[in-house]
XYZ file of C-alpha atoms in Angstrom:
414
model
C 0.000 0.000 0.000
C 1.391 3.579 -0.986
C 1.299 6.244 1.575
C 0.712 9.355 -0.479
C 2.781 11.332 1.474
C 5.902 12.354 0.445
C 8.732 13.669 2.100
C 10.794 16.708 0.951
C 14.489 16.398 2.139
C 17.394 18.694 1.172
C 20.733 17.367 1.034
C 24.195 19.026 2.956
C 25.189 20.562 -0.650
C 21.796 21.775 -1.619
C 20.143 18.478 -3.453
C 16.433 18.196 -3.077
C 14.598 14.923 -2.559
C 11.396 13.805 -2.541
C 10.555 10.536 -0.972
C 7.426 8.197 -0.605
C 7.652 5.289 0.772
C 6.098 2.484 -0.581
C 6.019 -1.406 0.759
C 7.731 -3.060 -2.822
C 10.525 -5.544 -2.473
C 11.710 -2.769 -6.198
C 12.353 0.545 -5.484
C 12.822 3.265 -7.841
C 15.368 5.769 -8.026
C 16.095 9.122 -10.445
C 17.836 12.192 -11.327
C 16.188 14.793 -13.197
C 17.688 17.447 -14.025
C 15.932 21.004 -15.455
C 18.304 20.252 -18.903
C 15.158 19.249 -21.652
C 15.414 20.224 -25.359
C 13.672 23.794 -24.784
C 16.893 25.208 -23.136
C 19.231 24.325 -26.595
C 20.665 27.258 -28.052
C 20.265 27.532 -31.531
C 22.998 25.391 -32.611
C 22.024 22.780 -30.412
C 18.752 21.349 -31.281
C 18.669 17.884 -30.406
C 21.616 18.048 -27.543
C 19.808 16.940 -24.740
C 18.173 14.130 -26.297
C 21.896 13.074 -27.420
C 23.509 13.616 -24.095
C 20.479 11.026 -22.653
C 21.988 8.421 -24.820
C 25.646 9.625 -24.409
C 25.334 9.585 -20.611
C 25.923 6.003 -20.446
C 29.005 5.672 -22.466
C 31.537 6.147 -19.824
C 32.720 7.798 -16.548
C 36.291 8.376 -15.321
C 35.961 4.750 -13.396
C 33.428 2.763 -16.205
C 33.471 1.900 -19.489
C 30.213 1.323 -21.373
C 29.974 -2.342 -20.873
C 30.300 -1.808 -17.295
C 28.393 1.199 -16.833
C 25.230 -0.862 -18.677
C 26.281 -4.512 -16.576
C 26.218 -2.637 -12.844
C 22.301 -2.867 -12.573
C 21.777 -5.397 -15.295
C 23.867 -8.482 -13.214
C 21.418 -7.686 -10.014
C 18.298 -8.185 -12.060
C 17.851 -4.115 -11.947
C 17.183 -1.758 -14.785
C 18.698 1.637 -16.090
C 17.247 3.853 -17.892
C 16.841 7.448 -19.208
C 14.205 9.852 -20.829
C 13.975 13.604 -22.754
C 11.038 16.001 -22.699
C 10.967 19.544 -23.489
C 11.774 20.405 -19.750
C 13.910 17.690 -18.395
C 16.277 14.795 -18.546
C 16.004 12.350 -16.181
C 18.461 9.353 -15.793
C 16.769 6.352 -13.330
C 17.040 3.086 -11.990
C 14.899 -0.011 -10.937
C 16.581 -2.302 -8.583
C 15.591 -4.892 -5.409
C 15.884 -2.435 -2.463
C 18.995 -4.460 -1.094
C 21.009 -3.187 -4.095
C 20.325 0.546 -3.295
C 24.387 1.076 -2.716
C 24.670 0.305 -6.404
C 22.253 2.178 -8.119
C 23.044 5.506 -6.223
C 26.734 5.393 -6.710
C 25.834 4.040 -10.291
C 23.380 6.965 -10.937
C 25.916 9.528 -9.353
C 28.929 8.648 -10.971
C 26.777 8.892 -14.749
C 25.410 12.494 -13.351
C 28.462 13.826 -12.258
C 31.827 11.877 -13.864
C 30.801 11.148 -17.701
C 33.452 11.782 -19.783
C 31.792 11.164 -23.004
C 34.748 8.948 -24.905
C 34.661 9.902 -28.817
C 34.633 6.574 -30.256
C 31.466 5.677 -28.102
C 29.920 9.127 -29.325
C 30.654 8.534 -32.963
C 28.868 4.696 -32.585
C 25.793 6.281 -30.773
C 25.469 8.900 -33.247
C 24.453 6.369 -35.702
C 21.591 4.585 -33.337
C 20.564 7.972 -32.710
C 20.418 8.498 -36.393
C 18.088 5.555 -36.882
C 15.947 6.448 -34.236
C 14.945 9.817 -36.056
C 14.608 7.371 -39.390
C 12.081 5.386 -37.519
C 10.056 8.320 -35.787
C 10.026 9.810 -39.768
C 8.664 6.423 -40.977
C 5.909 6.800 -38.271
C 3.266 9.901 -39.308
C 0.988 9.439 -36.111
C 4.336 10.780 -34.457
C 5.794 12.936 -36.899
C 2.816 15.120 -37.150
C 3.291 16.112 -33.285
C 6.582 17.205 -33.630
C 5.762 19.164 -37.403
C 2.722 20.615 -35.073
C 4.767 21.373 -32.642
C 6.879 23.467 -35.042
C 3.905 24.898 -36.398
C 2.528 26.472 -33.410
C 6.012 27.521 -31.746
C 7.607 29.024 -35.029
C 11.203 29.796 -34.550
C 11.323 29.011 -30.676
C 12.911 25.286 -28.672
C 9.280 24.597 -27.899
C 9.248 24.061 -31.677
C 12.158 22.004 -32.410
C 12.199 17.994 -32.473
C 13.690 16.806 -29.147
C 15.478 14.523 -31.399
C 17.188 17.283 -33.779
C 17.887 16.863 -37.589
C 20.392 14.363 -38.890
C 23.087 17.674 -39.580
C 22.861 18.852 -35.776
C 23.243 15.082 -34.425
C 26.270 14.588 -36.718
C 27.343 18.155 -35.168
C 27.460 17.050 -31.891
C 31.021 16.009 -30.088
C 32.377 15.792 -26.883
C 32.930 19.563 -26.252
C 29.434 20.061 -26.530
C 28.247 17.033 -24.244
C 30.569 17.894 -21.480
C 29.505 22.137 -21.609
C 25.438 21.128 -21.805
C 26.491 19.036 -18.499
C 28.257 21.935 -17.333
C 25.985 24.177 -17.769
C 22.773 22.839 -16.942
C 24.229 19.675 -14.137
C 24.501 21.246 -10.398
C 22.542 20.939 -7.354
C 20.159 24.000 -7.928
C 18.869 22.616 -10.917
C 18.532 19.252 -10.177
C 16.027 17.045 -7.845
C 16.544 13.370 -6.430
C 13.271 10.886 -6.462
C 12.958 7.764 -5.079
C 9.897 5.441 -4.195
C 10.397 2.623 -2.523
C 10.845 0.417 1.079
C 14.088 2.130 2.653
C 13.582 4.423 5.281
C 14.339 7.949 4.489
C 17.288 8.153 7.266
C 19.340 5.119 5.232
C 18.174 6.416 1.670
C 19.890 10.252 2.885
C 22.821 8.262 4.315
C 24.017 6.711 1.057
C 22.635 9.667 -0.749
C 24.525 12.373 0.897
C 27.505 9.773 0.301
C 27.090 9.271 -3.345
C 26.378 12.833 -4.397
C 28.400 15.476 -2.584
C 30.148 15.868 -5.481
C 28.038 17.422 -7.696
C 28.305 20.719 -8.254
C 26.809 23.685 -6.760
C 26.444 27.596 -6.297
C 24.998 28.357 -10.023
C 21.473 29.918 -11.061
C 18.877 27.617 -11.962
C 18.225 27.578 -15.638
C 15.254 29.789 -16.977
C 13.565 29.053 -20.684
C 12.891 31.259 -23.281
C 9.373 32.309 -22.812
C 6.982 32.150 -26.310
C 4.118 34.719 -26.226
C 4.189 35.128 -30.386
C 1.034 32.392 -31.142
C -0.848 32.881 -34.584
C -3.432 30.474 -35.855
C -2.175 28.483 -38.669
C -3.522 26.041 -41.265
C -1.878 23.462 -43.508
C -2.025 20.903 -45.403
C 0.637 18.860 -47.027
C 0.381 15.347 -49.341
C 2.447 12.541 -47.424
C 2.796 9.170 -49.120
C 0.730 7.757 -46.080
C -2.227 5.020 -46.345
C -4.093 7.222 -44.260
C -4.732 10.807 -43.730
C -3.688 12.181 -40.196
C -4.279 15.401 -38.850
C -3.898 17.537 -35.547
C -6.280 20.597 -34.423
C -5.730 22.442 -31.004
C -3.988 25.652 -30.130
C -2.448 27.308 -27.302
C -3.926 26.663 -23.386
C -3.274 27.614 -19.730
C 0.598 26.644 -18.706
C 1.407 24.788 -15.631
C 0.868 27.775 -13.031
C -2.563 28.889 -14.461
C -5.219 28.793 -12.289
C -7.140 27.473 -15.542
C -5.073 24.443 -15.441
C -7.295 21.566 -13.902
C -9.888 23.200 -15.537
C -8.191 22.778 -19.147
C -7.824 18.649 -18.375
C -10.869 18.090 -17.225
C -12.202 19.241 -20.608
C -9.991 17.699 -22.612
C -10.544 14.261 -20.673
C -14.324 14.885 -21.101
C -13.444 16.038 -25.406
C -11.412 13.064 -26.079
C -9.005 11.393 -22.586
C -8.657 7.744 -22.555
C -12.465 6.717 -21.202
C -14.283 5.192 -24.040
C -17.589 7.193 -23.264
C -15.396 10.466 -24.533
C -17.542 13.036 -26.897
C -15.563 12.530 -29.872
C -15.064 8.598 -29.207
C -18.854 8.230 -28.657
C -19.188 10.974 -32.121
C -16.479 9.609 -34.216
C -15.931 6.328 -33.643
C -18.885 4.821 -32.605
C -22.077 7.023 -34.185
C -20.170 6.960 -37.408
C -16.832 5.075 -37.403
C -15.174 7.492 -39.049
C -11.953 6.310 -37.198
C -10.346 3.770 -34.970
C -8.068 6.482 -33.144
C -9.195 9.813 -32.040
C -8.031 11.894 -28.681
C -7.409 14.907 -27.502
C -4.366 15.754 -24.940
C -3.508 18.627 -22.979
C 0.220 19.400 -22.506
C 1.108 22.161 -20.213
C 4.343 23.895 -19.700
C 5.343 25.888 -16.543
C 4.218 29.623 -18.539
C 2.197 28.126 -21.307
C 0.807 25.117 -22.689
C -1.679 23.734 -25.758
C -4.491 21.531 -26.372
C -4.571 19.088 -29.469
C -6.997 16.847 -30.886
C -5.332 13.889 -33.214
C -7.068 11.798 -35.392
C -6.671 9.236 -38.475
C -8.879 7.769 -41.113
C -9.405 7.206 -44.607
C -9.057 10.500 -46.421
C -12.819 10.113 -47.502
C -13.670 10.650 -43.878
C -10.987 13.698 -43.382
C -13.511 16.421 -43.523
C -16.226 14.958 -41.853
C -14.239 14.402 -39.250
C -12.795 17.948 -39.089
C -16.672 19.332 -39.035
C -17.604 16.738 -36.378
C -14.764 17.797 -33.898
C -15.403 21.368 -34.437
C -19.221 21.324 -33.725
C -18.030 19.318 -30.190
C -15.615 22.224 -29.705
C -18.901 24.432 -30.063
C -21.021 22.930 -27.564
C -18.504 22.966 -24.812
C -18.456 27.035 -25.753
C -21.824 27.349 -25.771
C -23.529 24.787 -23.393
C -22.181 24.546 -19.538
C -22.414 21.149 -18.325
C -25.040 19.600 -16.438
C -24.703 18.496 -12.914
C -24.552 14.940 -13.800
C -22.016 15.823 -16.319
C -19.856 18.181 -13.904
C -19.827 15.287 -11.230
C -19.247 12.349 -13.355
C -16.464 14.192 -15.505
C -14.646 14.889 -11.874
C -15.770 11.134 -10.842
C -13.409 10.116 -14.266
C -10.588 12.411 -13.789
C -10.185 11.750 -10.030
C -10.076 7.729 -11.382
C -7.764 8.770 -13.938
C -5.100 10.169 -11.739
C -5.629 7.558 -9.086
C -4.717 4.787 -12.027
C -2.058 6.623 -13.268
C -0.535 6.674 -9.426
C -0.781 2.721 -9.684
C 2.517 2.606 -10.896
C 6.076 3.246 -8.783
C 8.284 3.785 -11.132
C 5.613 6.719 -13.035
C 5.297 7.865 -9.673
C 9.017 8.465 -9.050
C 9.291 10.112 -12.234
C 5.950 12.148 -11.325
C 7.558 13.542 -8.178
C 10.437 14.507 -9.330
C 9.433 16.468 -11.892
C 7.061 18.066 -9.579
C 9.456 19.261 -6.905
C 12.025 20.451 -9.829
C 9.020 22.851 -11.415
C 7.132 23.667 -8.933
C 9.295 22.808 -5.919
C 6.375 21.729 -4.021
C 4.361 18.319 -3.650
C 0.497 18.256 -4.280
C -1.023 15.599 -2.342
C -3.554 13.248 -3.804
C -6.440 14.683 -1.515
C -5.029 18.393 -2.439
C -5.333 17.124 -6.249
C -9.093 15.751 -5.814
C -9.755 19.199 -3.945
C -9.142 21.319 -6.743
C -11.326 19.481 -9.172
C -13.940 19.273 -6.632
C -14.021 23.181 -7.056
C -14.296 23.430 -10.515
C -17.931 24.520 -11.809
C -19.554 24.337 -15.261
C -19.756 28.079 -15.450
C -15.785 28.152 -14.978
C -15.296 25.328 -17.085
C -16.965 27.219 -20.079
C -14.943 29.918 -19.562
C -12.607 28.305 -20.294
C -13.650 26.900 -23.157
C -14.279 30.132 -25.012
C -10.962 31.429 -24.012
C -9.213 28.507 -25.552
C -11.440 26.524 -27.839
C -12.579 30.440 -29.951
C -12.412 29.179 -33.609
C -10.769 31.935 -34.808
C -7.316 30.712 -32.435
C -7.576 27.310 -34.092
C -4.380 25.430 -35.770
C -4.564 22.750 -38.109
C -2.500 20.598 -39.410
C -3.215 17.777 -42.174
C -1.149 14.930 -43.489
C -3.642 14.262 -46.707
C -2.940 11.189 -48.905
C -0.644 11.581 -51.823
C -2.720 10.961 -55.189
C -0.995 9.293 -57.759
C 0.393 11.323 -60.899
């Protein structure tokens, strides 16, 4: 059983961690750092994702083989993730083993020296990954939306770069990314697991006291330039694809909850969403249809994906626009309001259900916000929110005239 309380703790050189405990023979532990793709310069689009994969290739003490064998041989796990705020490097391991994943995890964070040859070979894997996410349109048209609606901006760019800046990258510019963007302000330890807090701060306060400190945390390059596009392109795709949305509330809006609760009731996961029940099962226009909400700490935006036959493009296009209409025009009822916080509050209690999601969760909590919400704190907040404030929202936000599109239509033949 999880306690959903979690412990803030700040380390002898400045290191924040958040602990929960949790009874689980595997506990969970991470480093994420405030380093994602949206604080590359210019010149370095795609950096951070490359340093995630370059982060593992040696230390002053390890060599690759060893550094991916420390974990592995004790039936543990070691792995690493990009977004457009953070990197975060993390490890699953039987508690017993904790010694070995926090020295492991703290020499990668603070000692990787980035060997050429190793850089050169993961270049090429890195390479292939973009070739794959290319071959893939219900992923490529995120990113190319993503570009669409943040012209000119890292909110824009693929976390992955372009096959010129990943052949760009070399050891100079792993090691000053690191250097700039690695040290104990702009970092946060997370951990989730059965070792109490007093043992997990022991080895801790061991394993990372070298880690730099005294710097300013990192601050992104705001965006506040948003203008409605729409396009279309021909891709040699089976299918047509397309994305609508625009920009919503960011992280530290008080619109926030507000802005997923609507876009759970629009098109979440449940199968008894508007455009599910609309789209898919009134007129199967489609197999896959949802809407997401992805919020940054001073901005954020909505998005509606879809992808069917190209007969059924435009219907589906005037379908999800009339469902963007009623949620302007009519307020929801009380059964509505109470069973659209009913599903949200089951939402987020599901997506607690995992350990090693709720490591990761915290941690990038206490690095943005640095401050916990508790479960009951969560369910709170929702239980506030009213139709009337809920269509407010949805006129701010959903106003036609701020709507982005773009289309992936099917290529004819010549």
């Amino acid at each position: 059983m999880i306690e959903l309380l979690p412990h803030i703790y700040v380390l002898s050189n400045g290191l924040k961690l958040v602990y929960l405990h949790a009874s689980s023979p595997v506990a969970h532990l991470g480093v994420t750092v405030l380093a994602g793709s949206r604080f590359e310069e210019d010149h370095e689009v795609g950096l951070a994702h490359f340093l995630e994969h370059s982060i593992f290739k040696g230390t002053e003490k390890r060599k690759a083989f060893h550094i991916l064998s420390r974990l592995d041989s004790v039936g543990g796990e070691l792995n690493a993730y990009t977004t457009k705020e953070e990197i975060c490097v993390y490890a699953s391991f039987v508690k017993t083993h904790l010694n070995r994943a926090a020295e492991l995890l703290s020499d990668i964070a603070i000692n990787s020296n980035f060997p050429e040859k190793e850089i050169q070979k993961e270049k090429e894997i890195v390479l292939d990954e973009l070739n794959s996410y290319l071959d893939n349109p219900s992923d490529k048209i995120f990113d190319d939306y993503e570009a669409l609606i943040f012209p000119n901006h890292p909110l824009g760019n693929n976390i992955l770069g372009t096959p010129e800046s990943v052949q760009s990258f070399g050891r100079d510019s792993l090691k000053s990314y690191v250097d700039k963007f690695f040290f104990t302000e702009n970092t946060v330890l997370s951990f989730v697991g059965d070792i109490p807090l007093s043992s997990l701060v022991k080895q801790l306060e061991k394993q990372f006291k070298g880690m730099p400190s005294g710097k300013t945390r990192a601050i992104p390059r705001t965006f506040d330039s948003y203008i409605p596009v729409k396009k279309r392109v021909e891709e040699g795709n089976y299918q047509a694809h397309a994305i609508i949305g625009g920009i919503a509330p960011g992280y530290n809006s008080e619109h926030r909850r507000g802005m997923t609760m609507l876009t759970n009731v629009l098109g979440g996961p449940a199968m008894n969403s508007r455009l599910i029940l609309s789209v898919r099962e009134k007129y199967g226009y489609t197999y896959n249809i949802e809407a997401q909400y992805s919020p940054f700490p001073d901005l954020g935006y909505w998005s509606i994906y879809f992808g069917t036959d190209q007969k059924y493009l435009n219907k589906t296009i005037k379908i999800i626009y009339s469902e963007l209409k009623k949620l302007r025009e009519v307020p929801l009822t009380v059964k509505q309001l109470q069973q659209a916080k009913e599903q949200l509050k089951g939402h987020i209690a599901l997506s607690l259900d995992s350990n090693v999601g709720l490591m990761q969760g915290l941690g990038k909590s206490l690095l943005l916000f640095n401050q916990i919400d508790t479960i009951q704190e969560i369910y709170a907040s929702i239980d506030k929110l009213t139709s009337a404030e809920l269509q407010e929202i949805a006129q701010t936000y959903f106003r036609e005239e701020n709507i982005s599109e773009l289309i992936y239509d099917v290529k004819q033949d010549s």
